[in-house]
C-alpha positions as a printed NumPy array, in Angstrom:
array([[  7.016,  -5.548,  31.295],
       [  3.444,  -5.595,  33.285],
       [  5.234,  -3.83 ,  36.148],
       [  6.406,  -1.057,  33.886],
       [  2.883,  -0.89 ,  32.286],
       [  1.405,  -0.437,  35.196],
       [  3.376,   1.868,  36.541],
       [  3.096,   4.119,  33.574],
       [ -0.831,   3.51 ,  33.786],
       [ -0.805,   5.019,  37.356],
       [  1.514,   7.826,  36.072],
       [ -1.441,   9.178,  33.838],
       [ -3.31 ,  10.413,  36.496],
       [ -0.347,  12.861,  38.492],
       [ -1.564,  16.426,  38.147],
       [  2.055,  17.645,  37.476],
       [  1.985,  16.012,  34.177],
       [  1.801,  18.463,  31.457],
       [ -0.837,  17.396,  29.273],
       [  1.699,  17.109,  25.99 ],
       [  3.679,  14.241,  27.805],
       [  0.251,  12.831,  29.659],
       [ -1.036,  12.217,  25.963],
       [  2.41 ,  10.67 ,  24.372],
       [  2.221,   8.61 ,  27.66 ],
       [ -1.319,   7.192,  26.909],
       [ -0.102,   6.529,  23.545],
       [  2.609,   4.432,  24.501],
       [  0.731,   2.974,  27.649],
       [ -1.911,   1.697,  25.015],
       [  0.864,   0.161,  22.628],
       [  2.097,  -1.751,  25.435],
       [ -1.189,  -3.009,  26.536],
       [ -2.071,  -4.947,  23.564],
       [ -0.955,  -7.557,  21.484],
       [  2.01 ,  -6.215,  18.916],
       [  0.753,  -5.904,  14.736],
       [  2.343,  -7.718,  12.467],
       [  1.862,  -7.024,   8.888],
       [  3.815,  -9.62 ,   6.33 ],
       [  3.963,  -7.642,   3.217],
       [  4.785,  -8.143,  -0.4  ],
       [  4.466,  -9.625,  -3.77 ],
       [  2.418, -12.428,  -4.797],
       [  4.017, -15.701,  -4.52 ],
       [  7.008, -14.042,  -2.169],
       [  6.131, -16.766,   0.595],
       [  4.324, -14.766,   3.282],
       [  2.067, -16.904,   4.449],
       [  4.433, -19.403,   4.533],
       [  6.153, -16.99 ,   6.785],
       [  3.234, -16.662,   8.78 ],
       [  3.046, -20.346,   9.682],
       [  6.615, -20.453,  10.279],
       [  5.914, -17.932,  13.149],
       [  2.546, -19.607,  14.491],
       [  4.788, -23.176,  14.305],
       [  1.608, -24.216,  12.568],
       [  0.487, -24.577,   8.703],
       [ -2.524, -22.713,   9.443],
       [ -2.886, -20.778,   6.202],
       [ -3.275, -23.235,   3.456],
       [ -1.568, -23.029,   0.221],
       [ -4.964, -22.481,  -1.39 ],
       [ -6.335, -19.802,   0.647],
       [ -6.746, -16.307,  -1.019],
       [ -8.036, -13.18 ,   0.021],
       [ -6.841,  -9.544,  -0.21 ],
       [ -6.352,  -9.068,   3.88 ],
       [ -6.149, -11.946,   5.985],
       [ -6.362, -11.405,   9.189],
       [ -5.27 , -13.831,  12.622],
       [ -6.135, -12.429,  16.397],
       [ -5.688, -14.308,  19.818],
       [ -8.429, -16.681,  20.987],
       [ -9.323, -19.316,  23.336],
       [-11.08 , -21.211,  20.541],
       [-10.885, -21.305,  16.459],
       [-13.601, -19.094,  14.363],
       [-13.14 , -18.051,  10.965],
       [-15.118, -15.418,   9.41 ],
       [-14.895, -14.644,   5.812],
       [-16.186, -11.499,   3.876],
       [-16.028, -10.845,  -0.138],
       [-16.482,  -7.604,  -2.424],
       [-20.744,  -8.785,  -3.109],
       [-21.039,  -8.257,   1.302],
       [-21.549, -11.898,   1.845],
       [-19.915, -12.671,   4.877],
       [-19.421, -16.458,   5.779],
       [-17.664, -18.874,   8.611],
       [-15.341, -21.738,   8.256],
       [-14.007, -23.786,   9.829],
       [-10.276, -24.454,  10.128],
       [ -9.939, -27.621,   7.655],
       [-12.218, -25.743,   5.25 ],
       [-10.272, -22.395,   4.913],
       [ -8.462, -24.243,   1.468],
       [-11.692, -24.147,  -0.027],
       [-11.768, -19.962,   0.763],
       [-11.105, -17.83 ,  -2.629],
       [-11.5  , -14.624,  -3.618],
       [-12.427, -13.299,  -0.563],
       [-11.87 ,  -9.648,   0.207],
       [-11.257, -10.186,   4.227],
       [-10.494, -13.178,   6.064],
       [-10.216, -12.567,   9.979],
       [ -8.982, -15.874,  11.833],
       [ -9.522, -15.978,  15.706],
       [ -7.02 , -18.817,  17.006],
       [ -5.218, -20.565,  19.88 ],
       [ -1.991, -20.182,  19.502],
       [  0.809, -19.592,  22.214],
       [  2.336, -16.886,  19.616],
       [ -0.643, -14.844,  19.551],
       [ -1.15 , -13.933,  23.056],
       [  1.66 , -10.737,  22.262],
       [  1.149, -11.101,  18.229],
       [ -1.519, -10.219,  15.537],
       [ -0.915, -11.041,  12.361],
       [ -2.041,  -9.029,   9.073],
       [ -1.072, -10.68 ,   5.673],
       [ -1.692,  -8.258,   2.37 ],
       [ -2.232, -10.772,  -0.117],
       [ -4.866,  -9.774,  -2.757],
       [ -6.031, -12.582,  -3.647],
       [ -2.458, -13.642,  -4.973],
       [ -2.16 , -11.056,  -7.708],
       [ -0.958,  -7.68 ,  -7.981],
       [ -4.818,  -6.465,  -8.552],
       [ -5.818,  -4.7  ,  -5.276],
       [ -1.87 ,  -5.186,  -3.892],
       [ -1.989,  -1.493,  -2.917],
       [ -5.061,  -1.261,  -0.947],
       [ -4.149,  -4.296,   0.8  ],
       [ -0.39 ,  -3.233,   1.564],
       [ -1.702,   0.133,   2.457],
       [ -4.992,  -1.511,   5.063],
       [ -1.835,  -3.776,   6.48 ],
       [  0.343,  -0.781,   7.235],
       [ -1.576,   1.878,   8.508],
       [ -2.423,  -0.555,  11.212],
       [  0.961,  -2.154,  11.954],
       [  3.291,  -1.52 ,  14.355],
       [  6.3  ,  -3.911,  13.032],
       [  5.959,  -4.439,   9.179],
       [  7.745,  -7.593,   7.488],
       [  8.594,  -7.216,   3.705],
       [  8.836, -10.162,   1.975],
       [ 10.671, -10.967,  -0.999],
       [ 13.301, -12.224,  -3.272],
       [ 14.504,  -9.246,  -5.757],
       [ 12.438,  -6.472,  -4.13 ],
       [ 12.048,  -5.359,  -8.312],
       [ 10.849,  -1.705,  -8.939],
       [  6.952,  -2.874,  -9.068],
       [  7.411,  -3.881,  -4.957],
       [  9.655,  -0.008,  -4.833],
       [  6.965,   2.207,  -6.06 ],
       [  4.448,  -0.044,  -3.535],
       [  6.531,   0.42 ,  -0.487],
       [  7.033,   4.166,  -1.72 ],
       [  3.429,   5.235,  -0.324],
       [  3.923,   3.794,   2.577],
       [  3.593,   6.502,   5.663],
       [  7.41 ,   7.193,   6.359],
       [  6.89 ,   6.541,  10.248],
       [  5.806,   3.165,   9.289],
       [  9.015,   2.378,   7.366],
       [ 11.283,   2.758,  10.487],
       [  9.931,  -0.292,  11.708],
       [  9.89 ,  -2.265,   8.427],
       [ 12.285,  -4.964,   7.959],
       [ 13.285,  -6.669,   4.324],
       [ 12.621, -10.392,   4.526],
       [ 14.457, -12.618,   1.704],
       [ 12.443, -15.587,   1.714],
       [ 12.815, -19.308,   0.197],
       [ 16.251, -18.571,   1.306],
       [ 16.988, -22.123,   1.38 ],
       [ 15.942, -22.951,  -2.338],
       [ 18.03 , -19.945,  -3.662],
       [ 21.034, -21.699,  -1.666],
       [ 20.223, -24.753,  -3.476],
       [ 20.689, -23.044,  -6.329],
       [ 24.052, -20.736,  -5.871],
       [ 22.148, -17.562,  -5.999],
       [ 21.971, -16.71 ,  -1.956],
       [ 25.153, -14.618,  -2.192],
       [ 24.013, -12.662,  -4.551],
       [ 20.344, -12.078,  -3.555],
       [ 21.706, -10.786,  -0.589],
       [ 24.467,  -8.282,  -1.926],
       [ 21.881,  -7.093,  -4.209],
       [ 19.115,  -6.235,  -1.245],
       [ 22.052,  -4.738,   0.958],
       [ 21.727,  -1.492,  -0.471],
       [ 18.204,  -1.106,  -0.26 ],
       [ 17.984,  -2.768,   2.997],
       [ 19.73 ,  -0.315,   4.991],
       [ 18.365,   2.943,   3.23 ],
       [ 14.559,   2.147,   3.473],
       [ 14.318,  -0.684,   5.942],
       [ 15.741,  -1.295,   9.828],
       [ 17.542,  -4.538,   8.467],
       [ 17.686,  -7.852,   6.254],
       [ 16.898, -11.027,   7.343],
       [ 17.417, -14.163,   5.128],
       [ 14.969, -16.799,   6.079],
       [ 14.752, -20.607,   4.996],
       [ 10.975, -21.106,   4.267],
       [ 10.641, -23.837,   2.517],
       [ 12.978, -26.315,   4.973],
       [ 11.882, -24.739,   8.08 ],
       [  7.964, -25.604,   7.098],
       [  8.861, -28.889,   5.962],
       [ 10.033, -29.256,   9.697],
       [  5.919, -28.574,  10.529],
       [  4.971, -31.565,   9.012]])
């Protein structure tokens, strides 16, 4: 991949290049050169940030957290920096991010081997549907792979992913979380014949995933 990158860097600069295919070339030469967004989307309570520490192998987003957009980037060391509605804007550290509520931004800077080719946006708003839609659409316009999480995607999480920009949607993928606890309970079969449908005429594909055994395995 850095051999490619370069050599499409180097291409930018050849006079024969018309200037249509020099600037979808810089496009695409700038989407390889950074880290890859991530935006876990969805209801309240749908697990993503579960999800989210399933991918970071690390329960870095406590239970307790909440804040309309959280936000995790690559870093050498841990900083937290948390902003709400009134414009105070605060840091935590790690072990005190439970103790974070209401907040209308949290951006997390963190060492993790993940995050060198991943950021991470989680539209969560404050874990209720108030402010869902600013948050989902902040998270989208700014992603370049979008997870949708779920369990029934219902017609409240439709009309949501509705206004999302269409070009955005062909690299969305519907996520049926707390697989494993729907198992438990018989109703895996038919969670997943239901979202069939919708998963292949609005999303790229369906993925069942176990969230609540697979974290357990973090502790």
């Amino acid at each position: 991949m850095t051999d490619i990158v370069a050599r499409l860097e180097a291409s930018l600069d050849l006079p024969e290049l018309p200037d249509a295919a020099r600037k979808n070339a810089r496009e695409l030469f700038e989407s390889l050169s950074r880290p890859v967004i991530v935006a876990v989307l969805g209801p309240p309570g749908s697990g993503k940030s579960a999800l989210i520490n399933l991918f970071l192998k690390d329960r870095l987003l406590p239970d307790a957290l909440s804040a309309n957009v959280i936000e995790i980037v690559p870093a050498e060391d841990f900083a937290a920096e948390v902003s709400y509605a009134d414009g105070r804007l605060e840091a935590a550290e790690r072990d005190e991010l439970s103790d974070v509520q209401d907040a209308d931004h949290v951006h997390i800077a963190a060492p993790n081997a993940v995050l060198r080719d991943m950021v991470l946006i989680e539209a969560s708003a404050c874990g209720s549907k108030v402010g869902l839609k600013d948050a989902i659409s902040y998270a989208s316009e700014r992603a370049d792979i979008i997870l949708w999480c779920t369990q029934t995607f219902d017609d409240s999480e439709k009309s949501l992913w509705k206004d999302i920009d269409p070009q955005k949607k062909d690299h969305g993928f519907l996520l049926l979380t707390k697989a494993d606890k729907m198992a438990r309970k018989r109703k895996l079969a038919q969670a997943l014949a239901a979202l069939t449908g919708v998963a292949q005429e609005d999303f790229s594909g369906l993925l069942p995933i176990a969230t609540l055994q697979a974290l357990k395995a973090l502790d």
